[in-house]
Tab-separated table of C-alpha atoms in Angstrom:
chain	number	residue	atom	x	y	z
P	688	ALA	CA	19.290	1.713	20.199
P	689	VAL	CA	22.522	-0.117	20.892
P	690	SER	CA	24.021	-2.324	18.194
P	691	ILE	CA	26.058	-5.397	19.170
P	692	GLU	CA	28.190	-7.435	16.800
P	693	LEU	CA	27.123	-11.064	16.571
P	694	SER	CA	28.156	-14.009	14.411
P	695	SER	CA	25.182	-16.260	13.823
P	696	SER	CA	23.283	-17.267	10.737
P	697	PHE	CA	20.081	-16.510	12.660
P	698	LEU	CA	20.959	-12.823	12.754
P	699	GLU	CA	21.464	-12.271	9.045
P	700	PRO	CA	19.132	-9.832	7.241
P	701	ARG	CA	15.620	-10.610	8.372
P	702	PRO	CA	13.174	-11.957	5.784
P	703	SER	CA	10.075	-10.131	4.761
P	704	PRO	CA	6.865	-11.210	6.489
P	705	ARG	CA	5.710	-12.345	3.044
P	706	TRP	CA	6.848	-15.621	1.522
P	707	ARG	CA	9.351	-14.823	-1.215
P	708	GLY	CA	10.184	-17.247	-4.006
P	709	SER	CA	9.848	-20.964	-4.447
P	710	ASN	CA	13.240	-21.794	-2.925
P	711	ARG	CA	12.041	-21.022	0.585
P	712	VAL	CA	9.001	-23.216	0.087
P	713	LEU	CA	11.110	-26.052	-1.333
P	714	LEU	CA	13.557	-25.654	1.533
P	715	ALA	CA	10.739	-25.985	4.060
P	716	ALA	CA	9.317	-28.990	2.169
P	717	SER	CA	12.641	-30.867	2.065
P	718	CYS	CA	13.236	-30.215	5.789
P	719	SER	CA	9.709	-31.403	6.523
P	720	TRP	CA	10.318	-34.660	4.652
P	721	CYS	CA	13.444	-35.268	6.747
P	722	LEU	CA	11.287	-34.888	9.860
P	723	PHE	CA	8.520	-37.081	8.408
P	724	VAL	CA	10.785	-40.071	7.742
P	725	ASN	CA	12.669	-39.549	11.016
P	726	HIS	CA	9.485	-40.007	13.039
P	727	TYR	CA	8.123	-42.790	10.843
P	728	SER	CA	11.185	-44.893	11.619
P	729	ARG	CA	11.261	-43.822	15.274
P	730	ASP	CA	7.754	-45.140	15.973
P	731	VAL	CA	7.918	-48.389	13.992
P	732	THR	CA	8.644	-50.365	17.174
P	733	GLY	CA	5.616	-48.797	18.864
P	734	ALA	CA	3.283	-49.926	16.083
P	735	LEU	CA	4.640	-53.509	16.178
P	736	GLU	CA	5.456	-54.095	19.852
P	737	ARG	CA	3.761	-57.486	20.266
P	738	GLU	CA	4.809	-58.622	16.794
P	739	ILE	CA	8.498	-57.869	17.385
P	740	GLU	CA	8.383	-59.667	20.736
P	741	THR	CA	6.725	-62.725	19.177
P	742	VAL	CA	8.728	-63.006	15.960
P	743	VAL	CA	12.151	-62.264	17.460
P	744	GLY	CA	11.405	-64.140	20.696
P	745	ILE	CA	12.051	-61.444	23.316
P	746	ASP	CA	10.257	-60.307	26.472
P	747	ALA	CA	8.913	-56.856	27.345
P	748	SER	CA	12.150	-55.793	29.052
P	749	LYS	CA	14.243	-56.510	25.962
P	750	PHE	CA	11.714	-54.735	23.792
P	751	GLN	CA	11.845	-51.625	25.967
P	752	ALA	CA	15.635	-51.843	25.787
P	753	LEU	CA	15.289	-51.257	22.026
P	754	ASN	CA	13.578	-47.948	22.805
P	755	SER	CA	15.979	-46.919	25.553
P	756	ALA	CA	18.958	-47.761	23.312
P	757	TYR	CA	17.401	-45.485	20.708
P	758	PHE	CA	17.009	-42.503	23.037
P	759	VAL	CA	20.090	-42.763	25.280
P	760	PRO	CA	22.546	-41.608	22.542
P	761	ASN	CA	20.387	-38.528	22.067
P	762	ILE	CA	21.401	-37.233	25.466
P	763	VAL	CA	24.806	-36.438	23.927
P	764	ALA	CA	24.453	-36.611	20.129
P	765	PRO	CA	22.443	-33.359	19.671
P	766	LEU	CA	25.060	-31.452	21.678
P	767	VAL	CA	27.801	-32.682	19.355
P	768	ALA	CA	25.669	-32.030	16.270
P	769	GLY	CA	24.831	-28.533	17.497
P	770	ALA	CA	28.505	-27.727	18.067
P	771	PHE	CA	29.410	-28.946	14.577
P	772	ALA	CA	26.463	-27.038	13.092
P	773	GLN	CA	27.666	-23.876	14.823
P	774	ARG	CA	31.087	-24.373	13.240
P	775	PHE	CA	30.410	-25.956	9.836
P	776	GLY	CA	26.749	-25.175	9.083
P	777	ALA	CA	23.458	-26.862	9.891
P	778	THR	CA	22.734	-28.176	6.383
P	779	ARG	CA	26.071	-29.990	6.210
P	780	VAL	CA	25.417	-31.606	9.584
P	781	LEU	CA	21.911	-32.612	8.441
P	782	VAL	CA	23.357	-34.392	5.391
P	783	ALA	CA	25.939	-36.180	7.551
P	784	MET	CA	23.303	-37.313	10.057
P	785	GLN	CA	21.036	-38.652	7.322
P	786	ALA	CA	23.962	-40.615	5.857
P	787	VAL	CA	24.618	-42.255	9.235
P	788	ALA	CA	20.892	-42.919	9.647
P	789	ALA	CA	20.824	-44.725	6.280
P	790	VAL	CA	23.323	-47.237	7.699
P	791	GLY	CA	21.116	-47.689	10.770
P	792	HIS	CA	18.068	-48.383	8.603
P	793	LEU	CA	19.937	-51.097	6.715
P	794	VAL	CA	21.129	-52.783	9.917
P	795	PHE	CA	17.667	-52.619	11.512
P	796	GLY	CA	16.044	-54.042	8.377
P	797	LEU	CA	18.538	-56.918	8.335
P	798	GLY	CA	17.722	-57.580	12.000
P	799	GLY	CA	14.076	-58.064	11.096
P	800	GLN	CA	14.986	-60.230	8.123
P	801	MET	CA	17.250	-62.500	10.201
P	802	LYS	CA	15.119	-62.310	13.387
P	803	SER	CA	18.251	-61.152	15.177
P	804	TYR	CA	17.772	-59.148	18.367
P	805	GLY	CA	21.430	-58.093	18.289
P	806	ALA	CA	21.065	-56.575	14.816
P	807	LEU	CA	17.815	-54.858	15.786
P	808	LEU	CA	19.527	-53.383	18.848
P	809	ALA	CA	22.556	-52.247	16.824
P	810	GLY	CA	20.302	-50.625	14.221
P	811	ARG	CA	18.329	-48.750	16.868
P	812	ILE	CA	21.535	-47.510	18.510
P	813	ILE	CA	22.835	-46.160	15.176
P	814	LEU	CA	19.494	-44.505	14.451
P	815	GLY	CA	19.448	-43.105	17.973
P	816	LEU	CA	22.739	-41.334	17.289
P	817	THR	CA	21.002	-39.286	14.602
P	818	TYR	CA	17.342	-38.990	15.655
P	819	GLU	CA	17.289	-35.808	17.704
P	820	ALA	CA	20.114	-34.199	15.721
P	821	ILE	CA	17.938	-34.491	12.597
P	822	ASP	CA	14.931	-33.156	14.509
P	823	VAL	CA	16.655	-29.963	15.705
P	824	MET	CA	18.657	-29.076	12.577
P	825	PRO	CA	15.687	-27.483	10.772
P	826	LEU	CA	15.586	-24.832	13.511
P	827	PRO	CA	18.856	-23.060	12.597
P	828	ILE	CA	18.226	-23.814	8.898
P	829	LEU	CA	14.684	-22.433	8.629
P	830	ALA	CA	14.542	-19.711	11.280
P	831	PRO	CA	16.609	-17.165	9.294
P	832	HIS	CA	14.289	-17.538	6.306
P	833	PHE	CA	10.944	-17.228	8.088
P	834	GLY	CA	11.435	-14.480	10.692
P	835	GLU	CA	8.045	-13.245	11.863
P	836	GLU	CA	6.370	-16.380	10.510
P	837	TRP	CA	8.275	-18.611	12.938
P	838	GLY	CA	5.165	-19.753	14.822
P	839	VAL	CA	3.532	-20.824	11.559
P	840	MET	CA	6.712	-22.620	10.534
P	841	VAL	CA	6.910	-24.446	13.861
P	842	GLY	CA	3.317	-25.591	13.403
P	843	LEU	CA	4.019	-26.842	9.895
P	844	PHE	CA	7.095	-28.890	10.672
P	845	ASN	CA	5.534	-30.225	13.884
P	846	GLY	CA	2.649	-31.362	11.705
P	847	ALA	CA	5.076	-32.971	9.251
P	848	LEU	CA	6.943	-34.987	11.849
P	849	ARG	CA	3.721	-36.123	13.501
P	850	MET	CA	2.430	-37.129	10.080
P	851	GLY	CA	5.365	-39.533	9.962
P	852	SER	CA	4.081	-41.191	13.122
P	853	VAL	CA	0.528	-41.291	11.761
P	854	ALA	CA	1.716	-42.900	8.523
P	855	ASN	CA	3.696	-45.454	10.518
P	856	PHE	CA	0.712	-46.552	12.618
P	857	ALA	CA	-1.338	-46.835	9.413
P	858	LEU	CA	1.209	-48.570	7.144
P	859	SER	CA	3.211	-50.811	9.493
P	860	PRO	CA	0.283	-53.127	10.402
P	861	TRP	CA	-0.625	-53.286	6.703
P	862	ALA	CA	2.932	-54.210	5.704
P	863	TYR	CA	3.127	-56.779	8.519
P	864	HIS	CA	-0.135	-58.354	7.377
P	865	PHE	CA	1.103	-58.841	3.808
P	866	GLY	CA	4.802	-59.565	4.338
P	867	GLY	CA	5.482	-60.143	8.001
P	868	LEU	CA	7.980	-58.307	10.165
P	869	PRO	CA	10.692	-58.010	7.456
P	870	ALA	CA	8.313	-56.207	5.094
P	871	ALA	CA	7.252	-53.734	7.796
P	872	LEU	CA	10.830	-52.945	8.816
P	873	TRP	CA	12.147	-52.673	5.238
P	874	LEU	CA	9.317	-50.258	4.422
P	875	SER	CA	10.470	-48.142	7.359
P	876	GLY	CA	14.045	-48.377	6.055
P	877	LEU	CA	12.991	-47.272	2.574
P	878	PHE	CA	11.335	-44.177	3.995
P	879	GLY	CA	14.351	-43.509	6.185
P	880	ILE	CA	16.925	-43.756	3.404
P	881	SER	CA	14.892	-41.296	1.318
P	882	GLY	CA	15.749	-38.779	4.036
P	883	LEU	CA	19.318	-38.632	2.702
P	884	ALA	CA	18.038	-37.377	-0.648
P	885	ALA	CA	15.856	-34.844	1.165
P	886	ALA	CA	18.860	-33.617	3.183
P	887	LEU	CA	20.879	-33.083	0.004
P	888	ALA	CA	17.935	-31.168	-1.449
P	889	THR	CA	17.778	-29.093	1.739
P	890	TRP	CA	21.449	-28.153	1.345
P	891	ARG	CA	20.846	-27.070	-2.254
P	892	PHE	CA	17.653	-25.120	-1.573
P	893	ASP	CA	19.263	-23.359	1.380
P	894	LEU	CA	22.003	-22.061	-0.917
P	895	LYS	CA	19.421	-20.924	-3.444
P	896	ALA	CA	17.210	-19.284	-0.828
P	897	TRP	CA	20.086	-17.102	0.361
P	898	GLN	CA	21.083	-15.964	-3.125
P	899	GLY	CA	20.113	-12.336	-3.568
P	900	ARG	CA	19.475	-11.805	0.142
P	901	LEU	CA	23.115	-11.138	0.986
P	902	PRO	CA	25.223	-8.518	-0.784
P	903	GLY	CA	27.597	-10.136	-3.245
P	904	CYS	CA	26.233	-13.603	-2.532
P	905	GLY	CA	26.336	-14.607	-6.175
P	906	GLY	CA	26.388	-18.329	-6.719
P	907	SER	CA	27.580	-19.257	-3.246
P	908	GLY	CA	26.443	-18.646	0.280
P	909	GLY	CA	23.884	-20.528	2.249
P	910	SER	CA	23.870	-21.165	5.936
P	911	GLU	CA	27.504	-22.324	5.866
P	912	ASN	CA	28.971	-19.143	4.352
P	913	ARG	CA	27.465	-15.960	5.736
P	914	SER	CA	29.069	-12.900	7.202
P	915	SER	CA	28.511	-11.462	10.640
P	916	GLY	CA	25.410	-9.461	11.332
P	917	THR	CA	24.199	-7.098	13.977
P	918	GLU	CA	21.256	-7.084	16.288
P	919	ASP	CA	19.471	-3.976	17.357
P	920	VAL	CA	18.740	-4.468	21.029
P	921	GLY	CA	16.034	-1.878	20.823
P	922	SER	CA	14.139	-4.035	18.342
P	923	VAL	CA	13.446	-6.834	20.818
P	924	GLY	CA	9.698	-7.218	21.164
P	925	GLU	CA	7.598	-7.107	24.304
P	926	GLY	CA	7.924	-10.298	26.275
P	927	GLU	CA	11.077	-11.406	24.440
P	928	LEU	CA	14.507	-11.953	25.896
P	929	PRO	CA	17.134	-9.590	24.453
P	930	SER	CA	20.403	-11.237	23.504
P	931	ALA	CA	22.330	-9.037	25.939
P	932	ARG	CA	21.231	-7.135	29.018
P	933	VAL	CA	23.278	-4.656	30.938
P	934	GLY	CA	24.294	-5.867	34.402
P	935	CYS	CA	24.629	-9.160	36.240
P	936	CYS	CA	20.950	-9.321	37.249
P	937	GLY	CA	19.789	-9.321	33.632
P	938	ALA	CA	22.229	-12.084	32.688
P	939	LEU	CA	21.102	-14.160	35.671
P	940	GLN	CA	17.436	-13.738	34.704
P	941	ASP	CA	18.231	-14.905	31.165
P	942	ASN	CA	20.072	-17.968	32.449
P	943	VAL	CA	17.361	-18.919	34.942
P	944	GLN	CA	14.640	-18.665	32.326
P	945	LEU	CA	16.631	-20.668	29.793
P	946	ILE	CA	17.242	-23.415	32.378
P	947	LEU	CA	13.537	-23.526	33.261
P	948	TYR	CA	12.681	-23.631	29.562
P	949	VAL	CA	15.011	-26.585	28.957
P	950	LEU	CA	13.689	-28.459	32.021
P	951	THR	CA	10.100	-27.838	30.915
P	952	GLY	CA	10.884	-29.283	27.487
P	953	ALA	CA	12.549	-32.354	28.999
P	954	LEU	CA	9.491	-33.045	31.171
P	955	MET	CA	7.084	-32.309	28.322
P	956	TYR	CA	8.744	-34.876	26.057
P	957	SER	CA	8.833	-37.362	28.943
P	958	ALA	CA	5.038	-37.061	28.956
P	959	ILE	CA	4.712	-37.544	25.188
P	960	VAL	CA	7.302	-39.863	23.662
P	961	PRO	CA	7.071	-42.987	25.903
P	962	PHE	CA	3.350	-43.260	25.218
P	963	TRP	CA	3.944	-43.967	21.512
P	964	PHE	CA	5.777	-47.180	22.441
P	965	TYR	CA	3.339	-48.219	25.151
P	966	GLY	CA	-0.088	-46.842	24.305
P	967	GLY	CA	-1.051	-49.409	21.658
P	968	ALA	CA	-0.432	-52.389	23.953
P	969	PHE	CA	-2.219	-50.624	26.832
P	970	ILE	CA	-5.319	-50.048	24.691
P	971	ARG	CA	-5.298	-53.656	23.470
P	972	ASP	CA	-5.105	-54.994	27.016
P	973	LYS	CA	-7.656	-52.669	28.657
P	974	TRP	CA	-10.269	-52.574	25.893
P	975	GLY	CA	-9.486	-55.888	24.155
P	976	TYR	CA	-8.880	-54.400	20.697
P	977	SER	CA	-6.926	-56.025	17.868
P	978	LEU	CA	-3.575	-54.764	16.566
P	979	SER	CA	-5.126	-52.850	13.661
P	980	ALA	CA	-7.892	-51.347	15.841
P	981	ALA	CA	-5.457	-50.228	18.561
P	982	ASP	CA	-3.064	-48.703	16.016
P	983	ALA	CA	-5.998	-46.953	14.358
P	984	LEU	CA	-6.906	-45.397	17.713
P	985	MET	CA	-3.307	-44.321	18.193
P	986	LEU	CA	-3.794	-42.238	15.043
P	987	PHE	CA	-6.087	-39.869	16.947
P	988	PRO	CA	-3.501	-38.171	19.178
P	989	GLU	CA	-0.933	-38.135	16.370
P	990	GLY	CA	-3.524	-37.093	13.790
P	991	GLY	CA	-4.704	-34.329	16.062
P	992	MET	CA	-1.164	-33.002	16.204
P	993	VAL	CA	-0.891	-33.147	12.400
P	994	VAL	CA	-4.138	-31.241	11.848
P	995	LEU	CA	-3.943	-28.797	14.740
P	996	SER	CA	-0.265	-27.802	14.830
P	997	PRO	CA	-0.335	-25.447	11.781
P	998	PRO	CA	-3.430	-23.461	12.857
P	999	ILE	CA	-2.110	-23.314	16.425
P	1000	GLY	CA	1.145	-21.909	15.033
P	1001	CYS	CA	-0.811	-19.248	13.137
P	1002	ALA	CA	-2.761	-18.375	16.279
P	1003	VAL	CA	0.445	-18.098	18.315
P	1004	ASP	CA	1.918	-15.632	15.813
P	1005	ARG	CA	-1.305	-13.656	15.631
P	1006	PHE	CA	-2.619	-13.594	19.201
P	1007	ALA	CA	0.217	-14.660	21.535
P	1008	SER	CA	3.117	-12.369	20.759
P	1009	SER	CA	3.776	-11.931	24.494
P	1010	GLN	CA	6.050	-14.521	26.059
P	1011	ARG	CA	3.903	-14.472	29.182
P	1012	VAL	CA	0.790	-15.546	27.263
P	1013	ARG	CA	2.691	-18.390	25.588
P	1014	VAL	CA	4.040	-19.663	28.904
P	1015	LEU	CA	0.585	-19.613	30.516
P	1016	ALA	CA	-0.904	-21.438	27.519
P	1017	LEU	CA	1.866	-24.047	27.738
P	1018	ALA	CA	1.077	-24.671	31.436
P	1019	VAL	CA	-2.632	-25.131	30.642
P	1020	SER	CA	-1.798	-27.536	27.810
P	1021	MET	CA	0.323	-29.723	30.080
P	1022	ALA	CA	-2.474	-29.755	32.674
P	1023	LEU	CA	-4.753	-31.142	29.951
P	1024	VAL	CA	-2.180	-33.884	29.276
P	1025	VAL	CA	-2.451	-34.884	32.946
P	1026	ALA	CA	-6.235	-35.038	32.600
P	1027	GLY	CA	-5.976	-37.236	29.502
P	1028	PHE	CA	-3.671	-39.748	31.203
P	1029	LEU	CA	-5.871	-39.922	34.309
P	1030	MET	CA	-8.892	-40.643	32.136
P	1031	LEU	CA	-7.038	-43.470	30.397
P	1032	VAL	CA	-5.863	-45.060	33.636
P	1033	CYS	CA	-8.636	-44.402	36.164
P	1034	VAL	CA	-11.929	-44.532	34.238
P	1035	PRO	CA	-13.226	-48.112	33.756
P	1036	ALA	CA	-13.154	-49.392	30.173
P	1037	PRO	CA	-16.961	-49.805	29.797
P	1038	ALA	CA	-17.564	-46.238	30.987
P	1039	LEU	CA	-15.359	-44.409	28.501
P	1040	PRO	CA	-14.172	-45.256	24.972
P	1041	PRO	CA	-10.430	-44.652	24.516
P	1042	ILE	CA	-11.025	-42.164	21.702
P	1043	VAL	CA	-12.049	-39.508	24.269
P	1044	PRO	CA	-8.808	-39.351	26.299
P	1045	LEU	CA	-6.742	-39.948	23.170
P	1046	GLY	CA	-8.432	-37.005	21.464
P	1047	LEU	CA	-7.786	-34.806	24.493
P	1048	LEU	CA	-4.117	-35.864	24.502
P	1049	GLY	CA	-3.836	-34.998	20.810
P	1050	ILE	CA	-5.172	-31.473	21.363
P	1051	ALA	CA	-2.996	-30.897	24.431
P	1052	TRP	CA	0.170	-32.275	22.819
P	1053	ALA	CA	-0.348	-30.256	19.637
P	1054	SER	CA	-0.701	-27.002	21.558
P	1055	SER	CA	2.107	-27.672	24.063
P	1056	ASN	CA	4.599	-28.777	21.415
P	1057	THR	CA	3.887	-25.802	19.153
P	1058	LEU	CA	3.984	-23.325	22.034
P	1059	PHE	CA	7.261	-24.737	23.345
P	1060	TRP	CA	9.112	-24.546	20.030
P	1061	SER	CA	7.610	-21.160	19.137
P	1062	MET	CA	9.521	-19.743	22.121
P	1063	SER	CA	12.852	-21.215	21.004
P	1064	SER	CA	13.868	-18.173	18.947
P	1065	THR	CA	13.592	-15.894	22.003
P	1066	MET	CA	14.718	-18.267	24.747
P	1067	VAL	CA	17.941	-19.377	23.061
P	1068	PRO	CA	20.685	-16.749	22.649
P	1069	LYS	CA	20.700	-16.042	18.934
P	1070	ARG	CA	24.477	-15.856	18.820
P	1071	TYR	CA	24.567	-19.602	19.577
P	1072	TYR	CA	21.336	-20.673	17.924
P	1073	ALA	CA	22.601	-23.933	16.386
P	1074	LEU	CA	24.394	-24.955	19.580
P	1075	GLY	CA	21.347	-23.976	21.636
P	1076	ALA	CA	19.149	-26.181	19.485
P	1077	GLY	CA	21.524	-29.058	20.251
P	1078	VAL	CA	21.300	-28.390	24.000
P	1079	ILE	CA	17.496	-28.438	23.857
P	1080	GLY	CA	17.503	-31.591	21.717
P	1081	ALA	CA	19.769	-33.385	24.189
P	1082	SER	CA	17.599	-32.459	27.168
P	1083	LEU	CA	14.421	-33.653	25.469
P	1084	ASN	CA	15.737	-37.223	25.430
P	1085	LEU	CA	16.531	-37.576	29.131
P	1086	GLY	CA	13.022	-38.758	30.013
P	1087	PRO	CA	12.404	-40.946	26.937
P	1088	SER	CA	15.714	-42.714	27.669
P	1089	VAL	CA	14.810	-43.604	31.254
P	1090	LEU	CA	11.014	-43.861	31.406
P	1091	PRO	CA	10.568	-46.877	29.055
P	1092	VAL	CA	12.762	-48.998	31.332
P	1093	LEU	CA	10.900	-47.852	34.447
P	1094	MET	CA	7.541	-48.426	32.753
P	1095	ALA	CA	8.530	-51.990	31.817
P	1096	HIS	CA	9.087	-52.772	35.528
P	1097	ALA	CA	5.974	-51.008	36.835
P	1098	ALA	CA	3.507	-53.016	38.957
P	1099	SER	CA	0.802	-52.699	36.282
P	1100	LYS	CA	0.244	-51.105	32.915
P	1101	GLY	CA	-1.889	-48.420	34.530
P	1102	ALA	CA	0.872	-47.645	37.024
P	1103	ALA	CA	3.316	-47.383	34.121
P	1104	LEU	CA	1.230	-44.634	32.492
P	1105	LEU	CA	1.292	-42.637	35.722
P	1106	LEU	CA	5.009	-41.967	35.106
P	1107	PRO	CA	4.490	-39.821	31.972
P	1108	CYS	CA	1.408	-38.372	33.676
P	1109	SER	CA	3.605	-37.185	36.555
P	1110	ALA	CA	6.098	-35.732	34.074
P	1111	ALA	CA	3.277	-33.704	32.490
P	1112	GLY	CA	2.286	-32.301	35.894
P	1113	LEU	CA	5.881	-31.278	36.608
P	1114	ALA	CA	6.122	-29.670	33.160
P	1115	ALA	CA	3.072	-27.528	33.969
P	1116	ALA	CA	4.680	-26.481	37.260
P	1117	PHE	CA	8.013	-25.558	35.651
P	1118	SER	CA	6.125	-23.603	32.974
P	1119	LEU	CA	4.586	-21.440	35.676
P	1120	LEU	CA	8.003	-20.918	37.263
P	1121	MET	CA	9.159	-19.442	33.955
P	1122	LEU	CA	6.790	-16.529	34.610
P	1123	LEU	CA	8.895	-15.319	37.534
P	1124	PRO	CA	11.962	-14.284	35.475
P	1125	ILE	CA	9.651	-12.697	32.894
P	1126	SER	CA	7.929	-10.574	35.552
P	1127	SER	CA	11.266	-9.730	37.147
P	1128	ALA	CA	12.782	-8.779	33.798
P	1129	ARG	CA	9.817	-6.532	32.997
P	1130	GLY	CA	10.139	-4.834	36.397
P	1131	THR	CA	13.868	-4.295	35.851
P	1132	ALA	CA	13.220	-2.826	32.409
P	1133	VAL	CA	10.557	-0.459	33.771
P	1134	ALA	CA	12.863	0.652	36.589
P	1135	ALA	CA	15.724	1.238	34.142
P	1136	ALA	CA	13.460	3.241	31.870
P	1137	GLY	CA	12.295	5.333	34.825
P	1138	ALA	CA	15.873	5.993	35.899
P	1139	ALA	CA	16.837	7.021	32.366
P	1140	THR	CA	13.879	9.403	32.226
P	1141	ALA	CA	14.845	10.925	35.536
P	1142	ASP	CA	18.433	11.402	34.349
P	1143	CYS	CA	17.218	13.130	31.212
P	1144	ALA	CA	14.955	15.394	33.245
P	1145	ALA	CA	17.802	16.262	35.614
P	1146	GLY	CA	20.080	17.023	32.669
P	1147	ALA	CA	17.471	19.289	31.192
């Protein structure tokens, strides 16, 4: 086995497959709360679309501008956050992002209080600067602590962030009913500001979790202060991408697969995120449901992701260790997303209750999201894990930044939903393209092994 010197927190001494100590659990819990409140505040406009338009006095185009203004900064912000995390540590960047987000929550809450569209827009822009950066920071923070349990961990924090969306669709209509738009938005702000306390706890628990794992760690350490490690190339599992391959062909295969992986993620999120800001109004118009009934139905896809993500993560770790199996499962999941959207749009309302396609979307989104992120630790070069997480986070927001505007100008609400449906179909196609570099890499490895065997035989 060849040993290469690397300098990434991800490559520090690998954790045991068993959970060790309460600090790791507390670290995971504090990170999960950051994700919970991040997605609660993200989806508050989706739960109150008609109410915001009515109270503030804006049309559908201006409302969708609130969502686009939220996602556009995330095309760049995760890249910057990832670069800073690579240099200064992911927990420090998480604390900084939550502090900026707290300001955004205050401005957005004041916008609802004053019925000011300008303040609402400014608050969403500030929150947009931090949204995806907060979402991707747990990856470089948690991955070193959970090693072989990474699929389970992905399922758990995917469940946590989706639980934030579920709580929002349950609590925002209730808060609006009792206190109007200001009460609903201030409740979102209260949750959001609590994320700063959770980020500080994450920083502390990360330090504690690393104590005793590194020689001479003592009372300091954590993800900001760790020495270089080494990676044994021979330890890379079947179906994984090694961090370095000999020769130009191997490097090209790595790059092609990483590009396809990033494009697949961008299309996958284009098929998921816009629906949260559009689905409730679509259901109310097509089936004639009230605000509370439509938001309750929107709980099914989100609730499915909350319930199903952890067991799917366990199944991925247990039964889908091969990258090829995970890629195929991801393609099937995105095909199911296409089926769910077509059922929503094409089947007449009397013939099919919305709970059926929404349930199918929940299952498909839970599996696709968990499968996608479970591959992150092998797709992204471990030497640049924090920066790689930022690159992925930036790409995921390309579609959600553009699609809401296009959907607002679609000929009909059904035609608008065909845009994320098309993105899901393209995501399935790009997933299948990812199989080509995997097959090529396996063939190259087999050929190299055969050549090495022949050399040994000749030498003998």
